[in-house]
Coordinates of C-alpha atoms in Angstrom, one line a residue:
Chain A
M1 CA 4.5 -58.8 30.0
E2 CA 1.4 -57.0 29.0
T3 CA 2.3 -53.8 30.8
I4 CA 5.7 -53.8 29.2
N5 CA 4.0 -54.2 25.9
K6 CA 1.7 -51.3 26.6
Q7 CA 4.6 -49.1 27.7
Q8 CA 6.5 -49.9 24.6
K9 CA 3.5 -49.1 22.5
R10 CA 3.1 -45.8 24.4
R11 CA 6.8 -45.0 24.0
S12 CA 6.7 -45.7 20.4
R13 CA 3.6 -43.4 20.1
I14 CA 5.5 -40.6 21.7
F15 CA 8.7 -41.1 19.8
S16 CA 7.2 -42.2 16.5
A17 CA 8.2 -40.3 13.5
E18 CA 4.7 -38.9 13.2
A19 CA 4.6 -37.6 16.8
R20 CA 8.0 -36.2 16.5
V21 CA 7.0 -34.2 13.4
A22 CA 3.9 -33.1 15.2
Y23 CA 5.8 -31.8 18.2
I24 CA 8.3 -30.0 15.9
C25 CA 5.4 -28.4 14.0
L26 CA 3.8 -27.3 17.3
I27 CA 6.8 -25.6 18.9
P28 CA 5.7 -22.2 17.8
A29 CA 2.1 -22.8 19.1
F30 CA 3.5 -24.1 22.4
L31 CA 5.6 -21.0 22.8
G32 CA 2.7 -18.8 21.9
L33 CA 0.2 -20.5 24.2
I34 CA 2.5 -20.5 27.1
F35 CA 4.2 -17.2 26.9
L36 CA 1.7 -15.1 25.0
T37 CA -1.6 -16.4 26.3
Y38 CA -1.7 -18.4 29.5
L39 CA 1.2 -17.0 31.4
P40 CA 0.1 -13.4 30.8
L41 CA -3.3 -14.4 31.8
V42 CA -2.0 -15.5 35.2
G43 CA 0.2 -12.4 35.2
V44 CA -2.7 -10.1 34.8
L45 CA -4.5 -11.7 37.7
G46 CA -1.3 -11.5 39.8
I47 CA -0.5 -7.9 39.0
S48 CA -4.1 -6.8 39.6
L49 CA -3.6 -7.7 43.3
T50 CA -0.6 -5.4 43.7
N51 CA 0.0 -1.7 43.7
W52 CA 2.7 -1.9 41.0
T53 CA 3.6 1.4 39.3
G54 CA 6.6 0.0 37.4
L55 CA 9.1 1.9 39.5
K56 CA 9.2 0.3 43.0
S57 CA 8.8 -3.4 43.4
P58 CA 5.1 -4.4 43.7
V59 CA 3.4 -4.8 47.0
F60 CA 0.6 -7.3 47.5
I61 CA -2.6 -5.4 48.4
G62 CA -5.3 -8.0 47.9
F63 CA -8.5 -6.8 46.3
D64 CA -7.9 -3.1 47.1
N65 CA -7.7 -2.2 43.4
Y66 CA -11.1 -3.8 42.7
I67 CA -12.6 -2.1 45.7
K68 CA -11.2 1.2 44.6
I69 CA -12.5 0.8 41.1
F70 CA -16.0 0.1 42.3
T71 CA -16.1 2.8 45.0
T72 CA -13.9 5.7 44.1
D73 CA -12.9 5.5 40.5
P74 CA -14.2 8.7 38.8
Y75 CA -14.3 7.2 35.3
I76 CA -15.4 3.6 35.4
K77 CA -19.2 4.2 35.4
D78 CA -19.2 6.6 32.5
S79 CA -16.7 4.3 30.8
I80 CA -18.9 1.2 31.0
I81 CA -21.9 3.2 29.9
S82 CA -20.2 4.7 26.9
T83 CA -18.6 1.4 25.8
I84 CA -21.9 -0.4 25.9
Y85 CA -23.7 2.5 24.2
Y86 CA -21.0 2.5 21.5
A87 CA -21.1 -1.3 21.1
A88 CA -24.9 -1.4 21.0
L89 CA -25.2 1.3 18.3
S90 CA -22.3 -0.1 16.3
V91 CA -23.4 -3.7 16.4
A92 CA -27.0 -3.0 15.6
G93 CA -26.1 -0.4 12.9
S94 CA -23.5 -2.5 11.1
M95 CA -25.6 -5.7 11.3
I96 CA -28.7 -4.0 9.7
Y97 CA -26.6 -2.1 7.2
S98 CA -24.5 -5.0 6.1
L99 CA -27.4 -7.5 5.8
F100 CA -29.4 -4.9 3.8
I101 CA -26.6 -4.3 1.4
A102 CA -25.9 -8.0 1.1
L103 CA -29.5 -8.6 0.2
L104 CA -29.4 -6.0 -2.5
L105 CA -26.1 -7.3 -3.9
N106 CA -27.5 -10.8 -3.9
R107 CA -30.0 -9.9 -6.6
K108 CA -28.9 -10.1 -10.2
I109 CA -27.6 -6.7 -10.9
P110 CA -24.9 -5.6 -13.3
A111 CA -21.3 -4.9 -12.0
R112 CA -21.9 -6.8 -8.7
G113 CA -18.2 -7.4 -8.1
F114 CA -17.5 -3.7 -8.5
F115 CA -20.1 -2.7 -6.0
R116 CA -19.0 -5.4 -3.5
A117 CA -15.5 -3.9 -3.8
V118 CA -16.9 -0.4 -3.2
F119 CA -18.6 -1.4 0.0
Y120 CA -15.6 -3.4 1.1
V121 CA -12.9 -0.8 0.6
P122 CA -13.3 1.1 3.9
Y123 CA -12.3 -2.1 5.7
V124 CA -8.8 -2.2 4.2
L125 CA -7.9 1.4 5.1
P126 CA -5.8 1.9 8.2
A127 CA -8.1 2.7 11.1
A128 CA -6.0 5.7 12.2
A129 CA -6.4 7.4 8.8
I130 CA -10.1 6.7 8.7
Y131 CA -10.7 8.5 12.0
V132 CA -8.5 11.5 10.9
G133 CA -10.3 11.7 7.6
W134 CA -13.7 11.5 9.2
S135 CA -12.8 14.2 11.7
W136 CA -12.8 16.6 8.8
L137 CA -16.3 15.5 7.7
Y138 CA -17.5 16.0 11.2
E139 CA -15.8 19.3 11.7
G140 CA -17.9 21.8 13.6
N141 CA -18.1 24.7 11.1
F142 CA -17.0 23.7 7.6
G143 CA -17.4 19.9 7.8
F144 CA -19.5 18.2 5.2
F145 CA -22.2 17.1 7.7
N146 CA -22.7 20.6 9.0
Y147 CA -23.0 21.8 5.5
V148 CA -25.8 19.3 4.9
L149 CA -27.4 20.4 8.2
S150 CA -27.3 24.0 7.3
E151 CA -28.8 23.3 3.9
L152 CA -31.6 21.6 5.6
G153 CA -32.1 24.6 7.8
L154 CA -30.9 22.9 11.0
K155 CA -28.6 24.0 13.7
K156 CA -24.9 23.0 13.5
I157 CA -23.7 20.1 15.5
L158 CA -20.1 19.7 16.8
F159 CA -20.3 15.9 16.4
I160 CA -17.1 14.5 17.9
A161 CA -16.6 17.7 19.9
D162 CA -20.0 17.4 21.5
S163 CA -20.3 15.0 24.4
S164 CA -23.8 13.9 23.5
F165 CA -23.0 13.3 19.8
V166 CA -19.5 11.8 20.0
V167 CA -20.5 8.2 20.5
P168 CA -23.2 8.0 17.8
S169 CA -20.8 9.8 15.4
L170 CA -18.0 7.3 16.1
S171 CA -20.6 4.4 15.7
M172 CA -21.5 5.7 12.3
I173 CA -17.9 5.3 11.2
S174 CA -17.9 1.8 12.5
V175 CA -21.0 1.0 10.5
W176 CA -19.3 2.4 7.5
L177 CA -16.4 0.0 8.1
A178 CA -18.6 -3.1 8.1
G179 CA -17.5 -4.3 4.7
N180 CA -16.3 -7.6 5.9
L181 CA -19.8 -8.4 7.4
I182 CA -21.3 -7.6 4.0
V183 CA -19.0 -10.1 2.3
I184 CA -19.8 -12.8 4.8
F185 CA -23.5 -12.2 4.6
L186 CA -23.3 -12.3 0.8
A187 CA -21.6 -15.7 0.9
G188 CA -24.2 -17.0 3.3
L189 CA -27.0 -15.7 1.0
Q190 CA -25.5 -17.5 -1.9
N191 CA -25.6 -20.7 0.0
V192 CA -29.3 -20.5 0.7
P193 CA -30.7 -23.4 -1.5
A194 CA -32.5 -22.0 -4.4
V195 CA -34.9 -24.9 -4.4
Y196 CA -36.6 -23.6 -1.2
H197 CA -37.3 -20.3 -2.9
E198 CA -38.6 -21.9 -6.0
A199 CA -40.9 -24.2 -4.0
A200 CA -42.2 -21.3 -2.0
E201 CA -42.8 -19.3 -5.1
V202 CA -44.9 -22.1 -6.6
D203 CA -46.9 -22.0 -3.4
G204 CA -47.5 -18.3 -3.9
A205 CA -45.3 -16.9 -1.2
G206 CA -44.4 -13.2 -1.8
G207 CA -41.0 -11.6 -1.4
W208 CA -41.3 -10.6 2.2
K209 CA -42.7 -14.0 3.2
R210 CA -39.9 -15.8 1.5
F211 CA -37.3 -13.5 3.2
R212 CA -39.0 -14.0 6.6
H213 CA -39.4 -17.8 6.4
I214 CA -36.6 -19.0 4.1
T215 CA -33.8 -16.5 3.9
L216 CA -33.7 -15.4 7.5
P217 CA -33.8 -18.9 9.1
C218 CA -31.1 -20.2 6.7
M219 CA -29.0 -17.2 7.6
T220 CA -29.2 -17.5 11.4
P221 CA -25.9 -19.3 11.8
I222 CA -24.1 -16.6 9.8
I223 CA -26.0 -13.8 11.6
F224 CA -24.8 -15.4 14.9
Y225 CA -21.2 -15.5 13.7
N226 CA -21.3 -11.9 12.6
L227 CA -23.0 -10.8 15.7
L228 CA -20.5 -12.5 17.9
M229 CA -17.5 -11.1 16.0
S230 CA -18.7 -7.6 15.9
L231 CA -19.8 -7.6 19.5
I232 CA -16.4 -8.7 20.7
A233 CA -14.6 -6.2 18.4
N234 CA -16.8 -3.3 19.3
L235 CA -16.7 -3.9 23.1
Q236 CA -12.9 -3.6 22.9
V237 CA -13.1 -0.3 21.0
V238 CA -10.1 1.9 21.6
T239 CA -8.7 3.2 18.3
P240 CA -11.1 6.2 17.8
A241 CA -10.3 7.4 21.3
L242 CA -6.5 7.0 20.7
A243 CA -6.6 8.6 17.2
L244 CA -9.1 11.3 17.7
T245 CA -10.9 12.1 20.9
N246 CA -8.5 11.1 23.8
G247 CA -11.6 10.0 25.7
G248 CA -13.3 13.4 25.4
P249 CA -15.1 15.7 25.2
G250 CA -15.3 15.3 29.0
N251 CA -15.4 11.5 29.5
S252 CA -18.0 10.8 26.9
S253 CA -15.7 8.6 24.8
R254 CA -13.5 7.2 27.5
F255 CA -14.1 3.6 26.4
L256 CA -13.0 0.8 28.8
T257 CA -10.0 -0.2 26.8
Y258 CA -8.9 3.4 26.5
L259 CA -9.4 3.8 30.3
M260 CA -7.1 0.8 30.8
Y261 CA -4.5 2.2 28.3
D262 CA -4.6 5.6 30.2
Q263 CA -4.2 4.0 33.6
A264 CA -1.3 1.7 32.5
F265 CA 0.6 3.7 29.9
V266 CA 0.0 7.3 30.8
N267 CA -0.3 7.1 34.6
Y268 CA 1.7 3.9 35.1
K269 CA -0.7 2.4 37.5
L270 CA 0.0 -1.1 36.3
G271 CA -1.7 -3.0 39.1
Y272 CA -4.8 -0.8 39.0
A273 CA -5.0 -1.1 35.2
C274 CA -4.8 -4.9 35.4
A275 CA -7.8 -4.9 37.7
T276 CA -9.6 -2.8 35.2
T277 CA -8.6 -5.2 32.4
L278 CA -10.2 -8.1 34.3
I279 CA -13.4 -6.1 34.8
I280 CA -13.5 -5.5 31.0
F281 CA -12.9 -9.2 30.5
A282 CA -15.8 -10.0 32.8
I283 CA -18.1 -7.6 30.9
L284 CA -17.1 -9.2 27.6
A285 CA -17.6 -12.7 29.0
V286 CA -21.1 -11.8 30.2
F287 CA -22.1 -10.5 26.8
T288 CA -20.7 -13.4 24.9
T289 CA -22.2 -15.9 27.3
L290 CA -25.6 -14.2 27.0
L291 CA -25.3 -14.4 23.2
F292 CA -24.4 -18.1 23.3
R293 CA -27.1 -18.9 25.8
T294 CA -29.8 -17.4 23.7
S295 CA -28.5 -18.6 20.4
G296 CA -30.1 -22.0 20.8
R297 CA -33.5 -20.4 20.6
W298 CA -33.1 -18.6 17.4
I299 CA -30.5 -20.4 15.4
Y300 CA -31.9 -22.7 12.8
N301 CA -29.8 -25.7 12.2
E302 CA -30.4 -27.3 8.8
G303 CA -30.4 -31.1 9.3
G304 CA -29.8 -30.9 13.0
D305 CA -26.4 -30.7 14.7
D306 CA -23.6 -31.3 12.3
K307 CA -20.8 -31.9 14.7
Chain B
M1 CA -47.9 -24.1 -22.0
S2 CA -51.3 -22.6 -21.6
V3 CA -51.8 -19.0 -22.6
A4 CA -52.6 -17.9 -19.0
A5 CA -49.5 -19.6 -17.7
Y6 CA -47.4 -17.9 -20.3
G7 CA -48.9 -14.6 -19.4
R8 CA -48.2 -15.1 -15.8
L9 CA -44.6 -16.0 -16.5
R10 CA -44.1 -13.0 -18.6
S11 CA -45.6 -10.6 -16.0
K12 CA -43.4 -12.3 -13.4
K13 CA -40.4 -11.7 -15.6
R14 CA -41.3 -8.1 -16.1
R15 CA -41.9 -7.6 -12.4
N16 CA -38.5 -9.2 -11.8
R17 CA -36.9 -6.8 -14.2
T18 CA -38.4 -3.8 -12.5
M19 CA -37.4 -5.1 -9.1
N20 CA -33.8 -5.6 -10.4
L21 CA -33.8 -2.1 -11.8
I22 CA -35.0 -0.6 -8.5
T23 CA -32.4 -2.7 -6.6
F24 CA -29.7 -1.4 -9.0
V25 CA -30.7 2.2 -8.4
V26 CA -30.7 1.7 -4.6
V27 CA -27.3 0.0 -4.8
V28 CA -25.9 2.8 -6.8
L29 CA -27.2 5.3 -4.3
F30 CA -25.7 3.5 -1.3
A31 CA -22.4 3.0 -3.2
I32 CA -22.2 6.7 -3.7
L33 CA -22.9 7.2 0.0
A34 CA -20.2 4.7 0.9
I35 CA -17.6 6.1 -1.3
F36 CA -18.5 9.7 -0.6
P37 CA -16.4 10.2 2.5
I38 CA -13.3 9.0 0.7
W39 CA -14.0 11.4 -2.2
W40 CA -14.6 14.3 0.2
I41 CA -11.3 13.6 1.9
F42 CA -9.6 13.4 -1.4
R43 CA -11.0 16.5 -2.9
T44 CA -10.1 18.4 0.2
S45 CA -6.5 17.3 -0.1
L46 CA -6.3 19.1 -3.5
M47 CA -7.8 22.4 -2.4
T48 CA -6.4 25.7 -1.1
N49 CA -7.5 26.5 2.4
A50 CA -9.6 29.4 1.0
E51 CA -11.5 27.0 -1.2
I52 CA -12.1 24.5 1.7
Y53 CA -13.9 27.2 3.7
K54 CA -15.9 28.5 0.7
Y55 CA -19.7 28.4 1.0
P56 CA -21.3 26.4 -0.6
P57 CA -18.5 24.0 -0.8
S58 CA -17.7 22.5 -4.2
L59 CA -17.7 18.8 -4.9
I60 CA -14.7 19.1 -7.3
P61 CA -11.7 21.2 -6.7
D62 CA -11.2 24.3 -8.9
H63 CA -7.5 23.6 -9.4
W64 CA -6.2 20.2 -8.7
L65 CA -3.4 21.3 -6.3
F66 CA -1.2 18.2 -6.3
S67 CA 1.5 20.5 -4.8
N68 CA -0.3 20.0 -1.5
Y69 CA 1.1 16.5 -1.6
E70 CA 4.6 17.9 -2.1
K71 CA 4.1 20.2 0.9
T72 CA 2.7 17.4 3.0
L73 CA 5.6 15.1 2.2
K74 CA 8.0 17.6 3.5
V75 CA 6.5 17.4 7.0
F76 CA 4.8 14.0 6.9
K77 CA 7.6 11.5 6.2
F78 CA 5.3 9.1 4.4
W79 CA 7.9 7.0 2.7
K80 CA 9.8 6.5 5.9
Y81 CA 6.6 5.5 7.7
L82 CA 5.6 3.2 5.0
W83 CA 9.0 1.5 5.1
N84 CA 8.7 1.2 8.9
T85 CA 5.2 -0.3 8.6
M86 CA 6.5 -2.8 6.1
V87 CA 9.4 -3.8 8.2
I88 CA 6.8 -4.9 10.8
I89 CA 4.2 -6.3 8.4
V90 CA 6.3 -8.4 6.0
P91 CA 8.1 -10.6 8.4
S92 CA 5.0 -10.9 10.5
C93 CA 2.9 -12.1 7.6
L94 CA 5.5 -14.6 6.4
A95 CA 6.2 -16.0 9.8
G96 CA 2.6 -16.0 10.9
T97 CA 1.4 -17.8 7.8
F98 CA 4.2 -20.3 7.9
T99 CA 3.9 -21.2 11.6
A100 CA 0.1 -21.3 11.4
T101 CA 0.4 -23.8 8.6
L102 CA 2.8 -26.0 10.6
C103 CA 0.4 -26.0 13.6
G104 CA -2.7 -26.4 11.5
Y105 CA -1.1 -29.4 9.7
A106 CA -0.2 -31.1 13.0
F107 CA -3.7 -30.7 14.3
A108 CA -5.4 -31.7 11.1
R109 CA -3.3 -34.7 10.1
L110 CA -0.9 -36.1 12.7
R111 CA -1.5 -38.3 15.6
F112 CA 0.3 -37.6 18.8
H113 CA 0.0 -37.6 22.6
G114 CA -1.8 -34.7 24.2
K115 CA -3.4 -33.6 21.0
S116 CA -6.9 -33.0 22.4
L117 CA -5.4 -31.1 25.4
I118 CA -3.3 -28.8 23.2
W119 CA -6.2 -28.3 20.8
A120 CA -8.4 -27.3 23.7
L121 CA -5.9 -24.8 24.9
C122 CA -5.6 -23.4 21.5
V123 CA -9.4 -23.0 21.0
G124 CA -9.6 -21.6 24.5
S125 CA -7.1 -18.9 23.7
M126 CA -9.3 -17.8 20.8
L127 CA -12.0 -16.7 23.2
L128 CA -9.5 -14.6 25.1
P129 CA -9.8 -10.9 24.0
A130 CA -6.4 -9.5 23.0
M131 CA -6.6 -6.6 25.4
V132 CA -6.6 -8.9 28.4
T133 CA -2.9 -9.9 28.0
L134 CA -1.7 -6.5 26.9
I135 CA -0.2 -5.2 30.1
P136 CA 1.7 -8.4 31.2
L137 CA 3.0 -8.8 27.6
Y138 CA 4.2 -5.2 27.7
I139 CA 6.0 -5.8 30.9
G140 CA 7.5 -9.0 29.6
W141 CA 8.7 -7.5 26.4
T142 CA 10.1 -4.2 27.8
R143 CA 11.2 -5.2 31.3
G144 CA 11.8 -8.9 30.8
L145 CA 13.5 -8.9 27.4
G146 CA 14.5 -5.2 27.2
F147 CA 12.7 -4.5 23.9
N148 CA 12.2 -0.8 24.4
D149 CA 11.2 1.3 21.4
S150 CA 11.5 -1.7 19.2
Y151 CA 9.4 -3.5 16.6
W152 CA 10.1 -7.0 18.0
P153 CA 7.2 -7.0 20.4
L154 CA 4.9 -6.4 17.4
I155 CA 6.6 -9.0 15.1
L156 CA 7.7 -11.9 17.4
P157 CA 4.1 -13.0 18.4
Y158 CA 3.6 -14.0 14.7
F159 CA 6.5 -16.4 15.0
C160 CA 4.3 -18.3 17.5
G161 CA 1.6 -19.7 15.3
G162 CA 0.1 -16.4 14.1
G163 CA -2.8 -16.6 16.5
A164 CA -5.2 -19.4 17.4
F165 CA -7.8 -18.1 14.9
N166 CA -5.4 -18.5 12.0
I167 CA -4.3 -22.0 13.1
F168 CA -8.0 -22.9 13.3
L169 CA -8.6 -21.6 9.8
I170 CA -5.7 -23.6 8.3
R171 CA -6.7 -26.7 10.2
Q172 CA -10.3 -26.6 8.9
F173 CA -9.0 -26.1 5.4
I174 CA -6.5 -29.0 5.6
M175 CA -9.2 -31.2 6.9
S176 CA -11.3 -30.6 3.8
I177 CA -8.5 -32.0 1.6
P178 CA -8.9 -35.8 0.9
R179 CA -6.5 -37.9 2.9
E180 CA -6.0 -40.2 -0.1
L181 CA -3.5 -37.7 -1.5
D182 CA -1.2 -38.0 1.6
Q183 CA -1.6 -41.7 1.6
A184 CA -0.5 -42.1 -2.0
A185 CA 2.5 -40.0 -1.2
T186 CA 3.3 -42.1 1.9
I187 CA 3.3 -45.2 -0.3
D188 CA 5.8 -43.4 -2.6
G189 CA 8.0 -43.0 0.5
A190 CA 7.4 -39.3 1.2
G191 CA 7.9 -38.2 4.9
Y192 CA 5.5 -36.0 6.8
F193 CA 7.3 -32.8 6.0
R194 CA 7.5 -33.7 2.4
I195 CA 3.8 -34.2 2.4
L196 CA 3.3 -30.9 4.0
F197 CA 5.5 -29.0 1.7
S198 CA 4.7 -30.7 -1.6
I199 CA 1.0 -31.7 -1.2
I200 CA -0.7 -29.8 1.6
M201 CA 0.8 -26.4 1.1
P202 CA 0.0 -26.1 -2.6
A203 CA -3.5 -27.3 -1.9
I204 CA -4.2 -24.7 0.8
R205 CA -2.7 -21.7 -0.9
P206 CA -6.0 -19.7 -0.7
A207 CA -6.2 -20.3 3.0
M208 CA -2.6 -19.2 3.5
I209 CA -3.1 -16.0 1.5
V210 CA -6.1 -15.3 3.7
V211 CA -4.2 -15.8 6.8
A212 CA -1.5 -13.4 5.5
L213 CA -4.2 -10.9 4.7
F214 CA -5.7 -11.1 8.2
I215 CA -2.3 -10.5 9.8
F216 CA -1.8 -7.6 7.4
I217 CA -5.1 -5.9 8.3
G218 CA -4.6 -6.7 12.0
L219 CA -1.2 -5.0 12.2
W220 CA -2.4 -2.2 9.9
N221 CA -5.1 -1.3 12.3
D222 CA -3.4 -1.9 15.6
L223 CA -2.7 1.6 16.7
L224 CA -2.8 0.7 20.4
Q225 CA 0.2 -1.7 20.4
Q226 CA 2.2 0.5 18.1
M227 CA 1.6 3.4 20.5
I228 CA 2.7 1.3 23.4
Y229 CA 5.9 -0.1 22.0
I230 CA 7.2 2.6 19.7
N231 CA 8.4 5.8 21.1
S232 CA 10.9 7.6 18.8
S233 CA 9.5 9.5 15.8
D234 CA 11.9 8.0 13.3
K235 CA 10.4 4.6 14.1
Y236 CA 6.8 5.7 13.6
T237 CA 4.5 3.6 11.5
I238 CA 1.9 5.1 9.1
A239 CA -0.8 5.0 11.8
L240 CA 1.4 6.6 14.4
G241 CA 2.9 9.2 12.0
L242 CA -0.6 10.3 10.9
T243 CA -2.0 10.5 14.4
N244 CA 1.0 12.6 15.4
F245 CA 0.9 14.7 12.2
R246 CA -2.8 15.6 12.9
G247 CA -1.9 16.8 16.3
Q248 CA 0.7 19.2 14.9
L249 CA -1.4 20.6 12.0
K250 CA -4.7 20.8 13.6
S251 CA -6.1 23.5 11.4
D252 CA -4.5 22.9 8.1
W253 CA -7.1 20.6 6.7
S254 CA -5.8 20.3 3.2
L255 CA -2.4 19.0 4.3
T256 CA -3.9 16.7 6.9
M257 CA -6.3 15.3 4.3
A258 CA -3.4 14.8 1.9
A259 CA -1.5 12.8 4.5
T260 CA -4.7 10.8 5.1
C261 CA -5.0 10.0 1.4
L262 CA -1.4 8.9 1.3
S263 CA -2.1 6.6 4.2
F264 CA -5.1 5.2 2.4
A265 CA -3.1 4.4 -0.7
P266 CA -1.2 1.3 0.3
G267 CA -4.3 -0.4 1.6
V268 CA -6.3 0.4 -1.6
I269 CA -3.5 -0.8 -3.9
F270 CA -2.9 -3.9 -1.8
Y271 CA -6.7 -4.6 -1.9
L272 CA -7.0 -4.1 -5.7
I273 CA -4.2 -6.6 -6.2
G274 CA -5.5 -9.2 -3.8
Q275 CA -9.2 -8.5 -4.1
R276 CA -10.2 -12.0 -5.2
Y277 CA -8.4 -13.6 -2.3
F278 CA -9.8 -11.1 0.2
V279 CA -13.4 -11.9 -0.8
E280 CA -12.7 -15.6 -1.0
G281 CA -11.0 -15.6 2.4
I282 CA -13.5 -13.6 4.3
T283 CA -16.2 -15.8 2.9
L284 CA -14.3 -18.8 4.0
T285 CA -14.1 -17.7 7.7
G286 CA -17.7 -17.0 7.8
L287 CA -18.8 -20.3 6.5
K288 CA -16.3 -22.7 8.0
N289 CA -17.2 -21.8 11.6

């Protein structure tokens, strides 16, 4: 009797109006999760174990692709180095720049909204156009930066056409694009309780001390969020290589995602490219895990855990 | 108030004022630096080639050659590209926002079997970088469903919840709305969909606009997928058209910069219209997580 009751209850739960509505609402998400996320994830694993080129039917070759990548691939090492180099410069640069600008904008200055808009505007421009536009600023003879260099009496630099300058040059663009980080930091700063500052001021704490012991600790969760987001985004960098450098000069901007693009969509080595994909995924996973692991040590949680 | 305290307060005020002045000057300097690249691109777009290569370069063009834009438009089919881009973006934004709202509502308010499992799958997919599924999806769209040289592979994903991040955002927002509102409506005999459409949706309008904006920016910047799925030049988006145009006219900087400025324009206009929501929305994502 009891079991029947339970079953009935259960059935009514599944077919209750509420649940029915929920399932209807979730149809899109179901489709997305199955066909756009988890099946492709299985797919990428599967394809990476084949020699598929898209023409002949794929043949299972075990871990050959992975072995090849680590032993004979001419690009992978440079690619990993340039990607990490780019991500490190971009993340560090944009974090420092955006926190600095946010701190300035957090003071009572006139036309704050206007300035916030100015710093934010690069973020809403289409990325392809930004890189094309900046390529003119970086131009080797008549570009603006070379004009400044020659005014300062320095030698001209080819910037994006010079293998040792291309990554820092591209990173600088990504720092310039950090408008959304500024807005998030600014919101965080406005949430730092003013009482703390007032209390510290009564105790005679100066500007730097208050920043170091009040603002910074209160901001750590937001710093973590921005750090995570910009790390993930910058490690997947591909647009500058597609729009501007084609991985060059040499292999100096052959970022990992571009390498994958090149293998899959230029050379049609689909199996091989899938193996590269998973290696990129592993690298991303290592960095995000590291960030999460160390986060407990420096994130200050006001009032303990809130969830 | 004692005289000494009053003096201290006054000197503090004065110090604050000078600090604010210094801050203002520094902000102005940085703002000029930030806006400068855009200005440099713009002024180049209005110059003759002779003027571009002049030394020292001038900050303001001698003659504002708007005819450069006419010349550019003859080769760079901006209006066509803009239309193509909108054909992708508008349905994606609408569908993505709507389906994300449906899913967010289910997760935030409704009780059903398997909720925690589906939620876990959803959050899990947020941690998966987009490039991981790129190749299998490409194979699926082009081989499996035959969408070659088509916009559908770019649009259809947004009919599937608009991405876990957006669902998450909507859910968080709905959860911050008091349940009493729904309950009152239930007593009045409103069904779950009625509650969603007439109570929840009006209340979360800012979040929905934010989601639409994120989808807009995401598509706007996604050169990689556009390159993969679109082949023929009459289907080019702004991003593709510009990349291609630059390849053709490598040395004609004034025309290339004019095309660049044209490509900037929709984003800037869109931003000026929706500025308030942009800022609100970005703020929201940073604080709700």
